[in-house]
Amino acid sequence: MAEWKIIYDSWKPGEQPLREALCTLGNGYFATRGAAEESNADLNITYPGTYLAGGFNRLVSKVSGKDIENEDLVNWPNWLPLTFRHKGEEQWFNLEHVELIHFRQELDMRRGLLIRQLHFRDAISRETHITCRRFVSMANPHVAALEWEFMAQNWSGEIEVKSALDGHVTNSGVARYRALASQHLEPLATGQHDEETIFLHTQTTQSRIRMAQAARTRVFIEPPSSDFQRETNTADNAYAEQLLRLTCQQQHPLRIEKVVMLYTSRDFAVSEELLDACTNIGRLGSFAQLLQEHCQTWQHMWARCDLELASNHNAQRILRLHIFHLLQTVSGNTVGLDVGVPARGLHGEAYRGHIFWDELFIFPFLNLRLPELTRELLMYRYRRLPEARYAAHQAGYRGAMFPWQSGSNGREESQVIHLNPESGNWLPDNTFLQRHISAAVAYNVWQYYQTTTDLEFLSFYGAEMILDIAQFWSSIATFNTGLDRYEILHVVGPDEYHTEYPDLDEPGLRNNAYTNVMAAWVIRCALGIAKVLDNKRLDELYEKLHISEDDRQRWLDITHTMHVPFIGSSRIIAQFEGYDALKEFDWPTYQKKHGESMRLDRILEGEGDNVNRYKASKQADVIMLFYLFSAEELLGLFNSLGYTLTEKDIADNIDYYEHRTSHGSTLSKIVHSWVLARSDRKRSWSNFLEALMSDVKDVQGGTTQEGIHLGAMAGTVDLLQRGYIGLDIRDDVLWLNPALPAELSYLKLQLLYRSHWLTLRLTHQKLMINVEKGFAREVQIGVNGKVYTMVTGDKHEFEIG
Amino acid sequence: MAEWKIIYDSWKPGEQPLREALCTLGNGYFATRGAAEESNADLNITYPGTYLAGGFNRLVSKVSGKDIENEDLVNWPNWLPLTFRHKGEEQWFNLEHVELIHFRQELDMRRGLLIRQLHFRDAISRETHITCRRFVSMANPHVAALEWEFMAQNWSGEIEVKSALDGHVTNSGVARYRALASQHLEPLATGQHDEETIFLHTQTTQSRIRMAQAARTRVFIEPPSSDFQRETNTADNAYAEQLLRLTCQQQHPLRIEKVVMLYTSRDFAVSEELLDACTNIGRLGSFAQLLQEHCQTWQHMWARCDLELASNHNAQRILRLHIFHLLQTVSGNTVGLDVGVPARGLHGEAYRGHIFWDELFIFPFLNLRLPELTRELLMYRYRRLPEARYAAHQAGYRGAMFPWQSGSNGREESQVIHLNPESGNWLPDNTFLQRHISAAVAYNVWQYYQTTTDLEFLSFYGAEMILDIAQFWSSIATFNTGLDRYEILHVVGPDEYHTEYPDLDEPGLRNNAYTNVMAAWVIRCALGIAKVLDNKRLDELYEKLHISEDDRQRWLDITHTMHVPFIGSSRIIAQFEGYDALKEFDWPTYQKKHGESMRLDRILEGEGDNVNRYKASKQADVIMLFYLFSAEELLGLFNSLGYTLTEKDIADNIDYYEHRTSHGSTLSKIVHSWVLARSDRKRSWSNFLEALMSDVKDVQGGTTQEGIHLGAMAGTVDLLQRGYIGLDIRDDVLWLNPALPAELSYLKLQLLYRSHWLTLRLTHQKLMINVEKGFAREVQIGVNGKVYTMVTGDKHEFEIG
């Protein structure tokens, strides 16, 4: 079972527990906070709502392992505090003041359970053993629970247990944000609901989301003892506690259960959050019952989402950790909460909970297992269409322009200046010019439809997004009579090292290849919508979105004449117009000094130089095209634009940029590994392993502590699924084109494709496909270039390699 | 255009404007309030949240025509108040104090616009003409707007215009509720946002939903005059107003625009409601622009939802009024708001906004035009599954038992006592024993799936509801060894006149036929789910819902051996066991005295008698079966239960109950008309006309003023669609079996069936089917017993009759 567990069996006082940062034990419910932001009107800086939940915010930021950090562990976890002291002692239990005989922390990913065992000896030689188990329920989005098994090893005596709800919690997980407002809760009330239950009622400071927590604490003493007193203190309106005084008998176990319910004023199907929290906690079963339901739900999630592989053990375990984090962030519990996919999951406070384009890397996984979650997350974008339209309008464009960074109401939240910690300088930040995110939204809609054929979604919501985004691309494109082609100016591509021309005063670049090709693709997709939607709906949308016949003619033109810059007369796509003129960068010197994943922008700025001057990318940019599209589709796309590109050219392009990228983004390794899956399996595998390790080893140097990189985590899974299995959905066929690297001898996964569950088993020699029993529609599956029609119950085996 | 308008061209002081009650001009957005209830903890009586919106609640209850009632009109509409007075006058404009020269109120259903023209002469012979136009935007759920064109006919002078937001509004639209708490808003703040904009911030008293309104008032004077002053008063924290002082020139028009935005703390994609209201109102265009967008959206809605018919004009107009009310209650603007379908729509306060089973009559309309709305409304039920499970558990059953009446959090909200206004007595109310509502929920899920084949919804949500409801029916059923059959005890059927046996002390009946047959149907449906869902999901659900092999065996047994009582040895289904022994009722005597639609329960209780003693139904009960199922399906269902029933028996049953029903429910006429559509077209048509008139003529005697009957309204549309066209979806075939009554010579409608838009045109001789251009999947359509495969662009014509 080792591949299911993340285990640490030692701890030292003061230790910075990076490795602990990998244990998240929230669940998607808490993503509700991601939807709300906390704006600091004075600074015009936006804080995340990710951790609004107070007390429970610690389910995210504290259970993430930081609860074993410094004072937090010492004073025992701050979230849902539960601690003890001996009678007559002033200080509560402090791990730094005892001698640790045994320590073991185990994150059981299969069950979504965190277990911590402590065996310690105090100053007067009393030995105590505590096993703590805790979970945030996957079965009931409102429930979290923790349990202590407490055993006095060599003593008997009276102890005092404290069980509390703490509304004084702050968002202070990221060091450089601490100077900013970090108190996001204002207290409303505390109180006692019944003998066993206290409550805390708070409200977020800016968005004024109310949150009610009720905590029920029960004690089970063996043998049952009447020597038990409970005292409740609710004088502080941000902190409620119960003190339980009881007598421990040597070698007799004592068990404490703390069960907490959380409701917010934005929850569905509630009357009033405090009323519901207090009413419903009375209906909950024991810790054991709640755990059983929780484990069952996780079991069902894993049955859909697990990937089994035969490689070294660690790869299996880390992949599961990645899937685990993904399901902690989005799950059935986030449905209906109007939340997006935050870049750091629900694990850390970096990026302040903002929504970027990470979903682009996450949806391929969800589409094929839990498509309903993609649907929900696409609705998050759909609801922000009015804001995206306003943004386009304000920028002088038509259609819908989605923001690069966004929060609750969908406006642009990108910073306008940012700090270079290397130099201490505040610099202008033009990353908001990453207009390409709108293309990602449209791409995601289309991929969801391709995987599910959910025509109802496409008709009611999805098509509107694609058409409105196409309109945006059409309007931002300008016709260059010199080139006799359309071009797109004043944008920034995915590579954040290049945001301007060093010799020009204005931000933005001309003709970023990725942006231009994506724009052409979106517009082509929008034109293709006409073949999928019924006329009635199409006419409705054309009218609503003011898309005229002339507009569509312009669209058609753009799909044939969008400009793509190349380097000189080669077939190497230029990252943007003028890239060719940039200097080659002295990689060896800098890599030697700063390591593989250096942040060149900061380093060079610190040296008075400017990364914009060099052929050096932070992350995949051109290469993203090869990640998002199969070679067949991409070559077709270039062809229709009037450019001839071959499979060989793709390999050359990959090679070219592979040598000019610093991988200053965790996503970058994924993309490069992916695109190498066919051209260079060996290099692909080593890239994959690096991507796999990026959070586990914190390759970005400290950023993991501020929150895992969810897009990269999901990307590693996608790499196995799409990269090595060569999965691609085209023309109503699910294409499989396997190419396992040498190091991966076996891969098994399940896919939900157009309502069919398929089980794929892959070795270097064989691909086995089982069409599970179920819905009886036929599906077309293409293997090695040939299409097969498969129906429920079918089993197929193919020789490959 | 007369068929698109509801016009009144006279008004008299003090007139009770029943007819006005037919003009609702809200829109679904405001249904958000339906989701929240206001509980009065002292009385344990629950109030509706339907009208929580203050100011805007009047969009519902005041624009409903009640704004022309008594003091409301006299003081000009209370909601979003806008009024005027001449300089130096103390009193604001009062319709009772002027001489009306011309009055015309027009509800333009096609555009969703209410227009009111007033021409009046005051005490000193000043003549003024005002045209008021108002709408609640269908294009933007947060917007309402009104406009005045004000013309001084024979005078010039200074006037003062008052534009306000009023948080003092109450829920007092239903006379008998007025003694209950009617103030549901507590003020938070008022203020001025900019020169033109004031705001009101309030919070509902129990559910504490915050609501922010911002109102922008602009004046356009011809010729432009600088003689214009604006004064803002926000001293009252529940009432904000602007006073505009300006000079009118004789025969020069003056135009006033008031645009209001409303946001609540439960809205999606907002940061904080007041912030968003004030920010976003600044982005809105003029009244004319907002109206244009609003009208366009209505045009699109009508293109989907209109039915054209050749009959007398009034039927066409009233049908449109019914569709109009339906779309006022649920529309794209209600998506994501977690709201159900309130029995009185958003028109009146009766039933306190509670959710009953009206959706059963509404979904057949939505499924075939706006299926996404059904999906949303089914999600309302899905989110309340945990509460339904708790209810089942509390009552000693397994599975999920939905409440007969419910509000925000899905608990049972049925009253436990009710007042008989006839006798003044408070009587026990056992209508909560209408367990059959759970069958309706399952039925609705299945019908939605049948119409759309939305397998994703079925898999993620729908199947769970059907299975859990089947488990409930299985557990409430008990095996009667004497009968050698399963039976269901202690329930009440749809007919609310029969809630107990007069000689027994306990509430409930044995073996209500409707309930038993529906239970058997649900269980059969649940067993059938296994053929539709994939094994993986099925196993997940069985495990989650604790459905064992044994359970399913019991289910199978029940589908063959559920007891259905019959009257004696006849093939007349007994409404419930023991119905046979009840006395026949003296209909002629009572009908003569009390009219056709009498409330026999109240009348007899007032006479010291008990309606439970008689063969007298308030509404369709057994007959509901013939409404919900085609003859083919129903006879099959009885057959599998071991009962032989023929088409002739159906007619006999209808005839039997048709003579024993008082139609004390507006839904009843619909059902009876529907089931007669084949057996007795003449009687069906007269029943249809009565149903059509039920709100327009307030056939229940005063209940329409308290709110229209949405289920009955939707039912009239369904009657045309399913009853007279004989539409039935079975075995993946859309069956059409037209039978127009003599009085209806032509019928045209559009249907969205499994992603295909079909246009049907029907006369007595011919049925024309156009498969509109669009998605290219084939559909099977059965006409007169023969199945045709149709594809995009097909046109077919069939001889009928």
Coordinates of C-alpha atoms in Angstrom, one line a residue, chain A residues 35-37 39 139 188 201 203 206-210 264-276 280 283 292-293 296 299-301 303-304 335-338 369-373 375-376 379-380 383-384 386-387 390 408-411 448-449 452-457 459-461 530-537 539-541 543-546 750 752 754-757 759 772-777, chain B residues 35-37 39 139 188 201 203 206-210 264-276 280 283 292-293 296 299-301 303-304 335-338 369-373 375-376 379-380 383-384 386-387 390 408-411 448-449 452-457 459-461 530-537 539-541 543-546 750 752 754-757 759 772-777:
Chain A
A35 CA -14.9 32.5 -5.8
A36 CA -14.8 35.4 -3.5
E37 CA -12.0 37.8 -3.3
S39 CA -10.2 43.6 -2.2
A139 CA -19.2 12.5 1.2
L188 CA -20.2 38.1 14.3
H201 CA -20.1 32.9 13.2
Q203 CA -18.0 37.2 8.0
Q206 CA -14.8 42.6 1.9
S207 CA -17.1 40.2 0.2
R208 CA -19.1 39.8 3.4
I209 CA -19.7 36.1 3.0
R210 CA -21.0 34.8 6.3
T264 CA -21.8 29.7 4.3
S265 CA -24.3 32.3 3.3
R266 CA -23.7 31.3 -0.3
D267 CA -24.5 27.6 0.1
F268 CA -27.5 26.1 -1.7
A269 CA -30.4 24.6 0.0
V270 CA -29.9 26.4 3.3
S271 CA -32.2 28.6 5.3
E272 CA -29.6 30.5 7.2
E273 CA -26.0 29.2 7.7
L274 CA -25.8 29.3 11.5
L275 CA -29.3 27.7 11.8
D276 CA -28.4 25.0 9.4
N280 CA -27.6 19.5 10.9
R283 CA -28.1 14.7 12.7
Q292 CA -16.9 5.3 6.5
E293 CA -19.0 7.4 4.2
Q296 CA -16.5 5.1 0.3
Q299 CA -13.1 4.8 -3.3
H300 CA -15.6 5.7 -6.0
M301 CA -13.4 8.7 -7.0
A303 CA -12.2 3.9 -9.3
R304 CA -12.7 6.6 -11.9
V335 CA -20.6 21.6 -8.1
G336 CA -22.8 24.6 -7.9
L337 CA -20.4 26.8 -6.0
D338 CA -19.4 29.0 -8.9
R369 CA -13.5 10.9 -15.9
L370 CA -15.7 13.5 -14.3
P371 CA -17.0 15.6 -17.2
E372 CA -19.7 17.1 -15.0
L373 CA -16.9 18.9 -13.2
R375 CA -19.2 21.5 -17.2
E376 CA -19.4 23.3 -13.9
M379 CA -20.1 27.6 -16.3
Y380 CA -17.8 29.6 -14.0
R383 CA -21.2 33.5 -15.8
R384 CA -18.4 35.9 -16.3
P386 CA -20.7 39.9 -19.2
E387 CA -17.5 41.0 -17.5
Y390 CA -17.1 44.7 -20.8
S408 CA -15.0 36.6 -7.8
N409 CA -16.6 38.9 -10.3
G410 CA -14.5 38.1 -13.3
R411 CA -12.7 41.4 -13.7
Y448 CA -15.5 19.2 -23.4
Y449 CA -18.1 18.9 -26.2
T452 CA -18.9 14.2 -24.1
T453 CA -21.1 15.3 -27.0
D454 CA -23.1 17.3 -24.5
L455 CA -25.0 19.2 -27.1
E456 CA -27.3 20.7 -24.5
F457 CA -24.4 22.4 -22.8
S459 CA -26.3 24.9 -27.3
F460 CA -27.3 26.7 -24.1
Y461 CA -23.9 28.0 -23.0
A530 CA -22.8 26.3 -37.5
K531 CA -22.6 22.7 -38.5
V532 CA -23.4 21.4 -35.0
L533 CA -26.0 23.7 -33.7
D534 CA -29.5 23.9 -35.1
N535 CA -30.4 26.9 -37.1
K536 CA -32.8 28.3 -34.6
R537 CA -30.2 28.6 -31.9
D539 CA -29.7 32.7 -35.4
E540 CA -30.6 33.5 -31.8
L541 CA -26.9 33.7 -30.9
E543 CA -28.5 38.2 -33.2
K544 CA -27.8 38.4 -29.5
L545 CA -24.0 38.7 -30.1
H546 CA -24.5 41.1 -33.0
Q750 CA -10.2 4.1 -17.3
L752 CA -15.4 7.9 -19.8
R754 CA -19.1 9.8 -24.7
S755 CA -20.9 7.9 -21.9
H756 CA -18.8 4.7 -22.3
W757 CA -16.3 3.6 -19.8
T759 CA -10.5 0.4 -19.7
E772 CA -17.3 -1.8 -20.0
K773 CA -20.9 -2.8 -19.8
G774 CA -23.3 0.1 -20.0
F775 CA -25.0 2.4 -22.4
A776 CA -25.3 0.8 -25.7
R777 CA -24.4 3.5 -28.2
Chain B
A35 CA -35.4 29.8 -2.6
A36 CA -35.1 31.5 0.8
E37 CA -37.8 31.3 3.3
S39 CA -39.2 31.5 9.3
A139 CA -31.7 40.1 -21.1
L188 CA -28.8 48.2 6.3
H201 CA -29.1 48.1 1.0
Q203 CA -31.3 42.2 4.4
Q206 CA -34.6 35.4 8.8
S207 CA -32.5 34.1 6.0
R208 CA -30.3 37.3 6.1
I209 CA -29.9 37.5 2.3
R210 CA -28.5 40.9 1.6
T264 CA -28.1 39.9 -3.8
S265 CA -25.5 38.3 -1.6
R266 CA -26.4 35.0 -3.3
D267 CA -25.7 36.1 -6.8
F268 CA -23.0 34.4 -8.8
A269 CA -20.0 36.2 -10.1
V270 CA -20.2 39.1 -7.7
S271 CA -17.7 40.5 -5.3
E272 CA -20.1 42.2 -2.9
E273 CA -23.7 43.1 -3.9
L274 CA -23.7 46.8 -3.2
L275 CA -20.3 47.3 -4.8
D276 CA -21.5 45.4 -7.9
N280 CA -22.4 48.0 -12.9
R283 CA -22.1 50.7 -17.3
Q292 CA -34.1 46.9 -27.1
E293 CA -32.0 44.1 -25.5
Q296 CA -34.8 40.8 -28.4
Q299 CA -38.4 37.6 -29.2
H300 CA -36.1 34.6 -28.9
M301 CA -38.1 33.1 -26.1
A303 CA -39.7 31.9 -31.1
R304 CA -39.2 28.8 -29.0
V335 CA -30.4 29.3 -14.0
G336 CA -28.0 28.8 -11.1
L337 CA -30.2 30.5 -8.5
D338 CA -31.3 27.2 -6.8
R369 CA -38.4 24.0 -25.6
L370 CA -36.0 25.0 -22.8
P371 CA -34.8 21.7 -21.4
E372 CA -31.9 23.4 -19.6
L373 CA -34.5 25.0 -17.4
R375 CA -32.3 20.4 -15.7
E376 CA -31.9 23.4 -13.4
M379 CA -31.1 20.2 -9.6
Y380 CA -33.2 22.1 -7.1
R383 CA -29.7 19.5 -3.8
R384 CA -32.4 18.7 -1.3
P386 CA -30.0 15.0 1.9
E387 CA -33.1 16.6 3.5
Y390 CA -33.5 12.7 6.5
S408 CA -35.3 27.0 1.1
N409 CA -33.7 24.1 2.8
G410 CA -36.0 21.4 1.6
R411 CA -37.6 20.4 4.8
Y448 CA -36.5 14.9 -18.9
Y449 CA -34.1 12.2 -19.9
T452 CA -33.3 15.1 -24.1
T453 CA -31.3 11.9 -23.7
D454 CA -29.1 14.0 -21.4
L455 CA -27.2 10.9 -20.2
E456 CA -24.7 13.1 -18.3
F457 CA -27.4 14.5 -16.1
S459 CA -25.7 9.6 -14.6
F460 CA -24.4 12.3 -12.3
Y461 CA -27.7 13.3 -10.7
A530 CA -29.6 -0.6 -15.0
K531 CA -30.1 -0.8 -18.7
V532 CA -29.2 2.8 -19.3
L533 CA -26.3 3.5 -17.0
D534 CA -22.9 2.0 -17.2
N535 CA -22.1 -0.7 -14.7
K536 CA -19.5 1.5 -13.0
R537 CA -21.8 4.2 -12.1
D539 CA -22.3 0.0 -8.7
E540 CA -21.3 3.3 -7.3
L541 CA -24.9 4.3 -6.7
E543 CA -23.1 1.2 -2.8
K544 CA -23.7 4.8 -1.9
L545 CA -27.4 4.3 -1.5
H546 CA -27.1 1.0 0.2
Q750 CA -42.1 24.1 -32.3
L752 CA -36.9 20.7 -29.3
R754 CA -33.4 15.3 -28.6
S755 CA -31.5 18.3 -30.0
H756 CA -33.8 18.6 -33.1
W757 CA -36.2 21.5 -33.6
T759 CA -42.2 22.4 -36.4
E772 CA -35.5 22.1 -39.0
K773 CA -31.9 22.4 -40.2
G774 CA -29.4 21.5 -37.5
F775 CA -27.8 18.7 -35.7
A776 CA -27.7 15.7 -37.9
R777 CA -28.6 12.8 -35.7

